[in-house]
Amino acid sequence: MERPVGVEPDPGHALLDLYEEALPQVYGYLLARCRRRALAEDLTAETFLAAVEAVRRAPPPRLTVAWLVGVARNKLVDHWRRAEREERGLRLVGSSWHDGFEDPWDERLDALLAREVLAALGPHHQAVLTLRYLDGLPVPEIAECLGRTVHATEALLVRARRSFRSAYDERKEDPDA
């Protein structure tokens, strides 16, 4: 059946058509980064709810798996921001200041241990390290995602790397810790 001239297809149907292909990719993206099944499921649901809202607006976005993964990334960043605010409200965290140079770390990392250490860090450190090293985003883009200045993001990245390295070295020396 031909569509009358000037009548666009319902973007809701396009989203439904894309759902089966996109669901495992969106869920896999989130699970690989947050390492918690329930959280990945919740964020996947939030991603698709946001997509439904987006297709109801005029003009609707161009629906692709990449676009949905981008929405998922934003949902994950939003989650980390909320978790950081909650954590900040519960306790004060001392922070060391950027000392002006990066310490090269030439050791080969144990991937499983690195995931465990990352999961044990605070949400703000998880967010900045994941966006930088797993997603490969440049610092200015990370700053935009996290709602920080570039300078504040660089300082956070330095502190996050120090925390990660310290926790990693400690766990490597004493695996039962």
mmCIF file with all atom_site columns, C-alpha atoms in Angstrom:
data_model
loop_
_atom_site.group_PDB
_atom_site.id
_atom_site.type_symbol
_atom_site.label_atom_id
_atom_site.label_alt_id
_atom_site.label_comp_id
_atom_site.label_asym_id
_atom_site.label_entity_id
_atom_site.label_seq_id
_atom_site.pdbx_PDB_ins_code
_atom_site.Cartn_x
_atom_site.Cartn_y
_atom_site.Cartn_z
_atom_site.occupancy
_atom_site.B_iso_or_equiv
_atom_site.pdbx_formal_charge
_atom_site.auth_seq_id
_atom_site.auth_comp_id
_atom_site.auth_asym_id
_atom_site.auth_atom_id
_atom_site.pdbx_PDB_model_num
ATOM 1   C CA . MET A 1 1   ? 0.000  0.000   0.000  1.00 0.00 ? 1   MET A CA 1
ATOM 2   C CA . GLU A 1 2   ? 1.391  3.369   -0.978 1.00 0.00 ? 2   GLU A CA 1
ATOM 3   C CA . ARG A 1 3   ? 1.560  6.216   1.469  1.00 0.00 ? 3   ARG A CA 1
ATOM 4   C CA . PRO A 1 4   ? -0.141 9.483   0.460  1.00 0.00 ? 4   PRO A CA 1
ATOM 5   C CA . VAL A 1 5   ? 2.275  12.226  -0.568 1.00 0.00 ? 5   VAL A CA 1
ATOM 6   C CA . GLY A 1 6   ? 3.461  14.321  2.393  1.00 0.00 ? 6   GLY A CA 1
ATOM 7   C CA . VAL A 1 7   ? 2.572  11.688  5.021  1.00 0.00 ? 7   VAL A CA 1
ATOM 8   C CA . GLU A 1 8   ? 5.588  10.477  6.976  1.00 0.00 ? 8   GLU A CA 1
ATOM 9   C CA . PRO A 1 9   ? 5.802  7.016   8.564  1.00 0.00 ? 9   PRO A CA 1
ATOM 10  C CA . ASP A 1 10  ? 5.122  6.816   12.285 1.00 0.00 ? 10  ASP A CA 1
ATOM 11  C CA . PRO A 1 11  ? 8.523  7.030   14.048 1.00 0.00 ? 11  PRO A CA 1
ATOM 12  C CA . GLY A 1 12  ? 7.090  4.852   16.816 1.00 0.00 ? 12  GLY A CA 1
ATOM 13  C CA . HIS A 1 13  ? 6.958  1.949   14.374 1.00 0.00 ? 13  HIS A CA 1
ATOM 14  C CA . ALA A 1 14  ? 10.562 2.616   13.355 1.00 0.00 ? 14  ALA A CA 1
ATOM 15  C CA . LEU A 1 15  ? 11.574 2.400   17.019 1.00 0.00 ? 15  LEU A CA 1
ATOM 16  C CA . LEU A 1 16  ? 9.714  -0.895  17.404 1.00 0.00 ? 16  LEU A CA 1
ATOM 17  C CA . ASP A 1 17  ? 11.445 -2.233  14.302 1.00 0.00 ? 17  ASP A CA 1
ATOM 18  C CA . LEU A 1 18  ? 14.833 -1.227  15.732 1.00 0.00 ? 18  LEU A CA 1
ATOM 19  C CA . TYR A 1 19  ? 14.120 -2.526  19.259 1.00 0.00 ? 19  TYR A CA 1
ATOM 20  C CA . GLU A 1 20  ? 15.102 -6.174  18.750 1.00 0.00 ? 20  GLU A CA 1
ATOM 21  C CA . GLU A 1 21  ? 18.398 -5.261  17.108 1.00 0.00 ? 21  GLU A CA 1
ATOM 22  C CA . ALA A 1 22  ? 19.235 -2.469  19.545 1.00 0.00 ? 22  ALA A CA 1
ATOM 23  C CA . LEU A 1 23  ? 18.206 -4.035  22.863 1.00 0.00 ? 23  LEU A CA 1
ATOM 24  C CA . PRO A 1 24  ? 21.175 -6.434  23.240 1.00 0.00 ? 24  PRO A CA 1
ATOM 25  C CA . GLN A 1 25  ? 23.627 -3.782  22.101 1.00 0.00 ? 25  GLN A CA 1
ATOM 26  C CA . VAL A 1 26  ? 22.312 -1.095  24.463 1.00 0.00 ? 26  VAL A CA 1
ATOM 27  C CA . TYR A 1 27  ? 22.116 -3.536  27.387 1.00 0.00 ? 27  TYR A CA 1
ATOM 28  C CA . GLY A 1 28  ? 25.595 -4.926  26.605 1.00 0.00 ? 28  GLY A CA 1
ATOM 29  C CA . TYR A 1 29  ? 27.063 -1.428  26.441 1.00 0.00 ? 29  TYR A CA 1
ATOM 30  C CA . LEU A 1 30  ? 25.614 -0.551  29.849 1.00 0.00 ? 30  LEU A CA 1
ATOM 31  C CA . LEU A 1 31  ? 26.449 -3.872  31.532 1.00 0.00 ? 31  LEU A CA 1
ATOM 32  C CA . ALA A 1 32  ? 30.069 -3.689  30.372 1.00 0.00 ? 32  ALA A CA 1
ATOM 33  C CA . ARG A 1 33  ? 30.420 -0.294  32.016 1.00 0.00 ? 33  ARG A CA 1
ATOM 34  C CA . CYS A 1 34  ? 28.441 -0.576  35.238 1.00 0.00 ? 34  CYS A CA 1
ATOM 35  C CA . ARG A 1 35  ? 28.965 -4.339  35.856 1.00 0.00 ? 35  ARG A CA 1
ATOM 36  C CA . ARG A 1 36  ? 25.636 -4.615  37.708 1.00 0.00 ? 36  ARG A CA 1
ATOM 37  C CA . ARG A 1 37  ? 22.854 -6.498  35.961 1.00 0.00 ? 37  ARG A CA 1
ATOM 38  C CA . ALA A 1 38  ? 19.942 -4.778  37.736 1.00 0.00 ? 38  ALA A CA 1
ATOM 39  C CA . LEU A 1 39  ? 21.382 -1.320  37.086 1.00 0.00 ? 39  LEU A CA 1
ATOM 40  C CA . ALA A 1 40  ? 22.041 -2.142  33.415 1.00 0.00 ? 40  ALA A CA 1
ATOM 41  C CA . GLU A 1 41  ? 18.434 -3.355  33.075 1.00 0.00 ? 41  GLU A CA 1
ATOM 42  C CA . ASP A 1 42  ? 17.067 -0.192  34.693 1.00 0.00 ? 42  ASP A CA 1
ATOM 43  C CA . LEU A 1 43  ? 19.209 2.070   32.534 1.00 0.00 ? 43  LEU A CA 1
ATOM 44  C CA . THR A 1 44  ? 18.248 0.121   29.403 1.00 0.00 ? 44  THR A CA 1
ATOM 45  C CA . ALA A 1 45  ? 14.573 0.660   30.238 1.00 0.00 ? 45  ALA A CA 1
ATOM 46  C CA . GLU A 1 46  ? 15.234 4.370   30.850 1.00 0.00 ? 46  GLU A CA 1
ATOM 47  C CA . THR A 1 47  ? 17.020 4.551   27.486 1.00 0.00 ? 47  THR A CA 1
ATOM 48  C CA . PHE A 1 48  ? 14.075 3.138   25.574 1.00 0.00 ? 48  PHE A CA 1
ATOM 49  C CA . LEU A 1 49  ? 11.589 5.293   27.493 1.00 0.00 ? 49  LEU A CA 1
ATOM 50  C CA . ALA A 1 50  ? 13.645 8.335   26.533 1.00 0.00 ? 50  ALA A CA 1
ATOM 51  C CA . ALA A 1 51  ? 13.627 7.124   22.917 1.00 0.00 ? 51  ALA A CA 1
ATOM 52  C CA . VAL A 1 52  ? 9.831  6.847   22.990 1.00 0.00 ? 52  VAL A CA 1
ATOM 53  C CA . GLU A 1 53  ? 9.599  10.418  24.289 1.00 0.00 ? 53  GLU A CA 1
ATOM 54  C CA . ALA A 1 54  ? 12.060 11.607  21.635 1.00 0.00 ? 54  ALA A CA 1
ATOM 55  C CA . VAL A 1 55  ? 10.128 10.090  18.716 1.00 0.00 ? 55  VAL A CA 1
ATOM 56  C CA . ARG A 1 56  ? 6.969  11.875  19.893 1.00 0.00 ? 56  ARG A CA 1
ATOM 57  C CA . ARG A 1 57  ? 8.647  15.267  19.407 1.00 0.00 ? 57  ARG A CA 1
ATOM 58  C CA . ALA A 1 58  ? 8.767  17.038  16.088 1.00 0.00 ? 58  ALA A CA 1
ATOM 59  C CA . PRO A 1 59  ? 10.962 16.452  14.258 1.00 0.00 ? 59  PRO A CA 1
ATOM 60  C CA . PRO A 1 60  ? 11.817 12.985  15.572 1.00 0.00 ? 60  PRO A CA 1
ATOM 61  C CA . PRO A 1 61  ? 15.497 12.012  15.697 1.00 0.00 ? 61  PRO A CA 1
ATOM 62  C CA . ARG A 1 62  ? 16.999 9.647   13.141 1.00 0.00 ? 62  ARG A CA 1
ATOM 63  C CA . LEU A 1 63  ? 16.720 6.300   14.884 1.00 0.00 ? 63  LEU A CA 1
ATOM 64  C CA . THR A 1 64  ? 19.862 4.157   14.859 1.00 0.00 ? 64  THR A CA 1
ATOM 65  C CA . VAL A 1 65  ? 21.547 1.789   17.272 1.00 0.00 ? 65  VAL A CA 1
ATOM 66  C CA . ALA A 1 66  ? 24.354 4.338   17.649 1.00 0.00 ? 66  ALA A CA 1
ATOM 67  C CA . TRP A 1 67  ? 21.841 7.025   18.633 1.00 0.00 ? 67  TRP A CA 1
ATOM 68  C CA . LEU A 1 68  ? 20.329 4.683   21.244 1.00 0.00 ? 68  LEU A CA 1
ATOM 69  C CA . VAL A 1 69  ? 23.788 3.859   22.640 1.00 0.00 ? 69  VAL A CA 1
ATOM 70  C CA . GLY A 1 70  ? 24.409 7.599   22.927 1.00 0.00 ? 70  GLY A CA 1
ATOM 71  C CA . VAL A 1 71  ? 21.174 7.939   24.898 1.00 0.00 ? 71  VAL A CA 1
ATOM 72  C CA . ALA A 1 72  ? 22.307 5.014   27.077 1.00 0.00 ? 72  ALA A CA 1
ATOM 73  C CA . ARG A 1 73  ? 25.657 6.723   27.716 1.00 0.00 ? 73  ARG A CA 1
ATOM 74  C CA . ASN A 1 74  ? 23.809 9.847   28.860 1.00 0.00 ? 74  ASN A CA 1
ATOM 75  C CA . LYS A 1 75  ? 21.592 7.763   31.162 1.00 0.00 ? 75  LYS A CA 1
ATOM 76  C CA . LEU A 1 76  ? 24.689 6.147   32.684 1.00 0.00 ? 76  LEU A CA 1
ATOM 77  C CA . VAL A 1 77  ? 26.334 9.524   33.200 1.00 0.00 ? 77  VAL A CA 1
ATOM 78  C CA . ASP A 1 78  ? 23.118 10.808  34.810 1.00 0.00 ? 78  ASP A CA 1
ATOM 79  C CA . HIS A 1 79  ? 23.150 7.790   37.130 1.00 0.00 ? 79  HIS A CA 1
ATOM 80  C CA . TRP A 1 80  ? 26.762 8.462   38.129 1.00 0.00 ? 80  TRP A CA 1
ATOM 81  C CA . ARG A 1 81  ? 25.968 12.124  38.759 1.00 0.00 ? 81  ARG A CA 1
ATOM 82  C CA . ARG A 1 82  ? 23.070 11.194  41.059 1.00 0.00 ? 82  ARG A CA 1
ATOM 83  C CA . ALA A 1 83  ? 25.221 8.641   42.870 1.00 0.00 ? 83  ALA A CA 1
ATOM 84  C CA . GLU A 1 84  ? 28.005 11.184  43.270 1.00 0.00 ? 84  GLU A CA 1
ATOM 85  C CA . ARG A 1 85  ? 25.615 13.770  44.744 1.00 0.00 ? 85  ARG A CA 1
ATOM 86  C CA . GLU A 1 86  ? 24.263 11.184  47.190 1.00 0.00 ? 86  GLU A CA 1
ATOM 87  C CA . GLU A 1 87  ? 27.751 10.076  48.168 1.00 0.00 ? 87  GLU A CA 1
ATOM 88  C CA . ARG A 1 88  ? 28.896 13.673  48.620 1.00 0.00 ? 88  ARG A CA 1
ATOM 89  C CA . GLY A 1 89  ? 25.929 14.288  50.872 1.00 0.00 ? 89  GLY A CA 1
ATOM 90  C CA . LEU A 1 90  ? 26.827 11.320  53.057 1.00 0.00 ? 90  LEU A CA 1
ATOM 91  C CA . ARG A 1 91  ? 30.484 12.012  53.576 1.00 0.00 ? 91  ARG A CA 1
ATOM 92  C CA . LEU A 1 92  ? 33.230 14.496  52.916 1.00 0.00 ? 92  LEU A CA 1
ATOM 93  C CA . VAL A 1 93  ? 36.038 13.279  50.764 1.00 0.00 ? 93  VAL A CA 1
ATOM 94  C CA . GLY A 1 94  ? 39.532 14.645  51.030 1.00 0.00 ? 94  GLY A CA 1
ATOM 95  C CA . SER A 1 95  ? 41.166 15.181  47.710 1.00 0.00 ? 95  SER A CA 1
ATOM 96  C CA . SER A 1 96  ? 44.711 15.724  46.651 1.00 0.00 ? 96  SER A CA 1
ATOM 97  C CA . TRP A 1 97  ? 45.518 18.412  44.113 1.00 0.00 ? 97  TRP A CA 1
ATOM 98  C CA . HIS A 1 98  ? 46.903 17.937  40.613 1.00 0.00 ? 98  HIS A CA 1
ATOM 99  C CA . ASP A 1 99  ? 50.679 18.051  40.868 1.00 0.00 ? 99  ASP A CA 1
ATOM 100 C CA . GLY A 1 100 ? 51.236 19.067  37.262 1.00 0.00 ? 100 GLY A CA 1
ATOM 101 C CA . PHE A 1 101 ? 52.435 15.845  35.676 1.00 0.00 ? 101 PHE A CA 1
ATOM 102 C CA . GLU A 1 102 ? 51.123 12.406  34.885 1.00 0.00 ? 102 GLU A CA 1
ATOM 103 C CA . ASP A 1 103 ? 52.764 9.359   36.354 1.00 0.00 ? 103 ASP A CA 1
ATOM 104 C CA . PRO A 1 104 ? 53.285 6.791   33.584 1.00 0.00 ? 104 PRO A CA 1
ATOM 105 C CA . TRP A 1 105 ? 52.099 3.362   34.551 1.00 0.00 ? 105 TRP A CA 1
ATOM 106 C CA . ASP A 1 106 ? 53.827 0.778   32.416 1.00 0.00 ? 106 ASP A CA 1
ATOM 107 C CA . GLU A 1 107 ? 52.535 -2.295  34.213 1.00 0.00 ? 107 GLU A CA 1
ATOM 108 C CA . ARG A 1 108 ? 50.228 -4.553  32.327 1.00 0.00 ? 108 ARG A CA 1
ATOM 109 C CA . LEU A 1 109 ? 46.854 -4.528  34.050 1.00 0.00 ? 109 LEU A CA 1
ATOM 110 C CA . ASP A 1 110 ? 44.945 -7.641  34.975 1.00 0.00 ? 110 ASP A CA 1
ATOM 111 C CA . ALA A 1 111 ? 41.582 -6.943  33.267 1.00 0.00 ? 111 ALA A CA 1
ATOM 112 C CA . LEU A 1 112 ? 39.438 -8.782  35.824 1.00 0.00 ? 112 LEU A CA 1
ATOM 113 C CA . LEU A 1 113 ? 41.185 -7.110  38.753 1.00 0.00 ? 113 LEU A CA 1
ATOM 114 C CA . ALA A 1 114 ? 40.921 -3.746  36.992 1.00 0.00 ? 114 ALA A CA 1
ATOM 115 C CA . ARG A 1 115 ? 37.130 -4.188  36.619 1.00 0.00 ? 115 ARG A CA 1
ATOM 116 C CA . GLU A 1 116 ? 36.808 -5.099  40.291 1.00 0.00 ? 116 GLU A CA 1
ATOM 117 C CA . VAL A 1 117 ? 38.863 -2.092  41.358 1.00 0.00 ? 117 VAL A CA 1
ATOM 118 C CA . LEU A 1 118 ? 36.886 0.229   39.077 1.00 0.00 ? 118 LEU A CA 1
ATOM 119 C CA . ALA A 1 119 ? 33.603 -1.071  40.504 1.00 0.00 ? 119 ALA A CA 1
ATOM 120 C CA . ALA A 1 120 ? 34.853 -0.358  44.035 1.00 0.00 ? 120 ALA A CA 1
ATOM 121 C CA . LEU A 1 121 ? 35.685 3.297   43.280 1.00 0.00 ? 121 LEU A CA 1
ATOM 122 C CA . GLY A 1 122 ? 33.265 6.135   43.900 1.00 0.00 ? 122 GLY A CA 1
ATOM 123 C CA . PRO A 1 123 ? 30.738 6.906   41.160 1.00 0.00 ? 123 PRO A CA 1
ATOM 124 C CA . HIS A 1 124 ? 32.467 10.129  40.100 1.00 0.00 ? 124 HIS A CA 1
ATOM 125 C CA . HIS A 1 125 ? 35.757 8.268   39.613 1.00 0.00 ? 125 HIS A CA 1
ATOM 126 C CA . GLN A 1 126 ? 33.993 5.417   37.792 1.00 0.00 ? 126 GLN A CA 1
ATOM 127 C CA . ALA A 1 127 ? 32.325 7.904   35.466 1.00 0.00 ? 127 ALA A CA 1
ATOM 128 C CA . VAL A 1 128 ? 35.440 9.852   34.502 1.00 0.00 ? 128 VAL A CA 1
ATOM 129 C CA . LEU A 1 129 ? 37.640 6.762   34.067 1.00 0.00 ? 129 LEU A CA 1
ATOM 130 C CA . THR A 1 130 ? 35.004 4.893   32.050 1.00 0.00 ? 130 THR A CA 1
ATOM 131 C CA . LEU A 1 131 ? 34.288 7.818   29.756 1.00 0.00 ? 131 LEU A CA 1
ATOM 132 C CA . ARG A 1 132 ? 38.008 8.456   29.204 1.00 0.00 ? 132 ARG A CA 1
ATOM 133 C CA . TYR A 1 133 ? 39.485 4.978   28.928 1.00 0.00 ? 133 TYR A CA 1
ATOM 134 C CA . LEU A 1 134 ? 36.626 2.680   27.933 1.00 0.00 ? 134 LEU A CA 1
ATOM 135 C CA . ASP A 1 135 ? 34.670 5.076   25.726 1.00 0.00 ? 135 ASP A CA 1
ATOM 136 C CA . GLY A 1 136 ? 37.777 6.960   24.589 1.00 0.00 ? 136 GLY A CA 1
ATOM 137 C CA . LEU A 1 137 ? 36.217 10.409  24.931 1.00 0.00 ? 137 LEU A CA 1
ATOM 138 C CA . PRO A 1 138 ? 38.452 13.489  25.027 1.00 0.00 ? 138 PRO A CA 1
ATOM 139 C CA . VAL A 1 139 ? 38.514 15.504  28.254 1.00 0.00 ? 139 VAL A CA 1
ATOM 140 C CA . PRO A 1 140 ? 36.397 18.416  26.904 1.00 0.00 ? 140 PRO A CA 1
ATOM 141 C CA . GLU A 1 141 ? 33.626 15.995  25.913 1.00 0.00 ? 141 GLU A CA 1
ATOM 142 C CA . ILE A 1 142 ? 33.815 14.270  29.305 1.00 0.00 ? 142 ILE A CA 1
ATOM 143 C CA . ALA A 1 143 ? 33.562 17.678  30.970 1.00 0.00 ? 143 ALA A CA 1
ATOM 144 C CA . GLU A 1 144 ? 30.418 18.396  28.983 1.00 0.00 ? 144 GLU A CA 1
ATOM 145 C CA . CYS A 1 145 ? 28.909 15.000  29.885 1.00 0.00 ? 145 CYS A CA 1
ATOM 146 C CA . LEU A 1 146 ? 29.636 15.486  33.579 1.00 0.00 ? 146 LEU A CA 1
ATOM 147 C CA . GLY A 1 147 ? 28.639 19.144  33.697 1.00 0.00 ? 147 GLY A CA 1
ATOM 148 C CA . ARG A 1 148 ? 32.110 20.276  34.815 1.00 0.00 ? 148 ARG A CA 1
ATOM 149 C CA . THR A 1 149 ? 34.738 22.619  33.496 1.00 0.00 ? 149 THR A CA 1
ATOM 150 C CA . VAL A 1 150 ? 37.607 21.131  31.531 1.00 0.00 ? 150 VAL A CA 1
ATOM 151 C CA . HIS A 1 151 ? 40.045 22.067  34.316 1.00 0.00 ? 151 HIS A CA 1
ATOM 152 C CA . ALA A 1 152 ? 37.859 20.458  36.998 1.00 0.00 ? 152 ALA A CA 1
ATOM 153 C CA . THR A 1 153 ? 37.517 17.345  34.835 1.00 0.00 ? 153 THR A CA 1
ATOM 154 C CA . GLU A 1 154 ? 41.290 17.105  34.361 1.00 0.00 ? 154 GLU A CA 1
ATOM 155 C CA . ALA A 1 155 ? 41.770 17.378  38.126 1.00 0.00 ? 155 ALA A CA 1
ATOM 156 C CA . LEU A 1 156 ? 39.081 14.731  38.703 1.00 0.00 ? 156 LEU A CA 1
ATOM 157 C CA . LEU A 1 157 ? 40.788 12.467  36.184 1.00 0.00 ? 157 LEU A CA 1
ATOM 158 C CA . VAL A 1 158 ? 44.127 12.836  37.996 1.00 0.00 ? 158 VAL A CA 1
ATOM 159 C CA . ARG A 1 159 ? 42.500 11.996  41.353 1.00 0.00 ? 159 ARG A CA 1
ATOM 160 C CA . ALA A 1 160 ? 40.577 9.079   39.828 1.00 0.00 ? 160 ALA A CA 1
ATOM 161 C CA . ARG A 1 161 ? 43.741 7.619   38.285 1.00 0.00 ? 161 ARG A CA 1
ATOM 162 C CA . ARG A 1 162 ? 45.552 7.929   41.614 1.00 0.00 ? 162 ARG A CA 1
ATOM 163 C CA . SER A 1 163 ? 42.693 6.249   43.468 1.00 0.00 ? 163 SER A CA 1
ATOM 164 C CA . PHE A 1 164 ? 42.505 3.505   40.879 1.00 0.00 ? 164 PHE A CA 1
ATOM 165 C CA . ARG A 1 165 ? 46.244 2.882   40.893 1.00 0.00 ? 165 ARG A CA 1
ATOM 166 C CA . SER A 1 166 ? 46.415 2.858   44.677 1.00 0.00 ? 166 SER A CA 1
ATOM 167 C CA . ALA A 1 167 ? 43.502 0.435   45.000 1.00 0.00 ? 167 ALA A CA 1
ATOM 168 C CA . TYR A 1 168 ? 44.830 -1.715  42.150 1.00 0.00 ? 168 TYR A CA 1
ATOM 169 C CA . ASP A 1 169 ? 48.314 -1.966  43.679 1.00 0.00 ? 169 ASP A CA 1
ATOM 170 C CA . GLU A 1 170 ? 46.843 -2.731  47.101 1.00 0.00 ? 170 GLU A CA 1
ATOM 171 C CA . ARG A 1 171 ? 44.620 -5.498  45.699 1.00 0.00 ? 171 ARG A CA 1
ATOM 172 C CA . LYS A 1 172 ? 47.484 -6.892  43.622 1.00 0.00 ? 172 LYS A CA 1
ATOM 173 C CA . GLU A 1 173 ? 49.720 -7.148  46.705 1.00 0.00 ? 173 GLU A CA 1
ATOM 174 C CA . ASP A 1 174 ? 46.958 -8.584  48.903 1.00 0.00 ? 174 ASP A CA 1
ATOM 175 C CA . PRO A 1 175 ? 44.329 -10.366 46.755 1.00 0.00 ? 175 PRO A CA 1
ATOM 176 C CA . ASP A 1 176 ? 42.228 -11.172 49.850 1.00 0.00 ? 176 ASP A CA 1
ATOM 177 C CA . ALA A 1 177 ? 41.800 -7.476  50.738 1.00 0.00 ? 177 ALA A CA 1
#
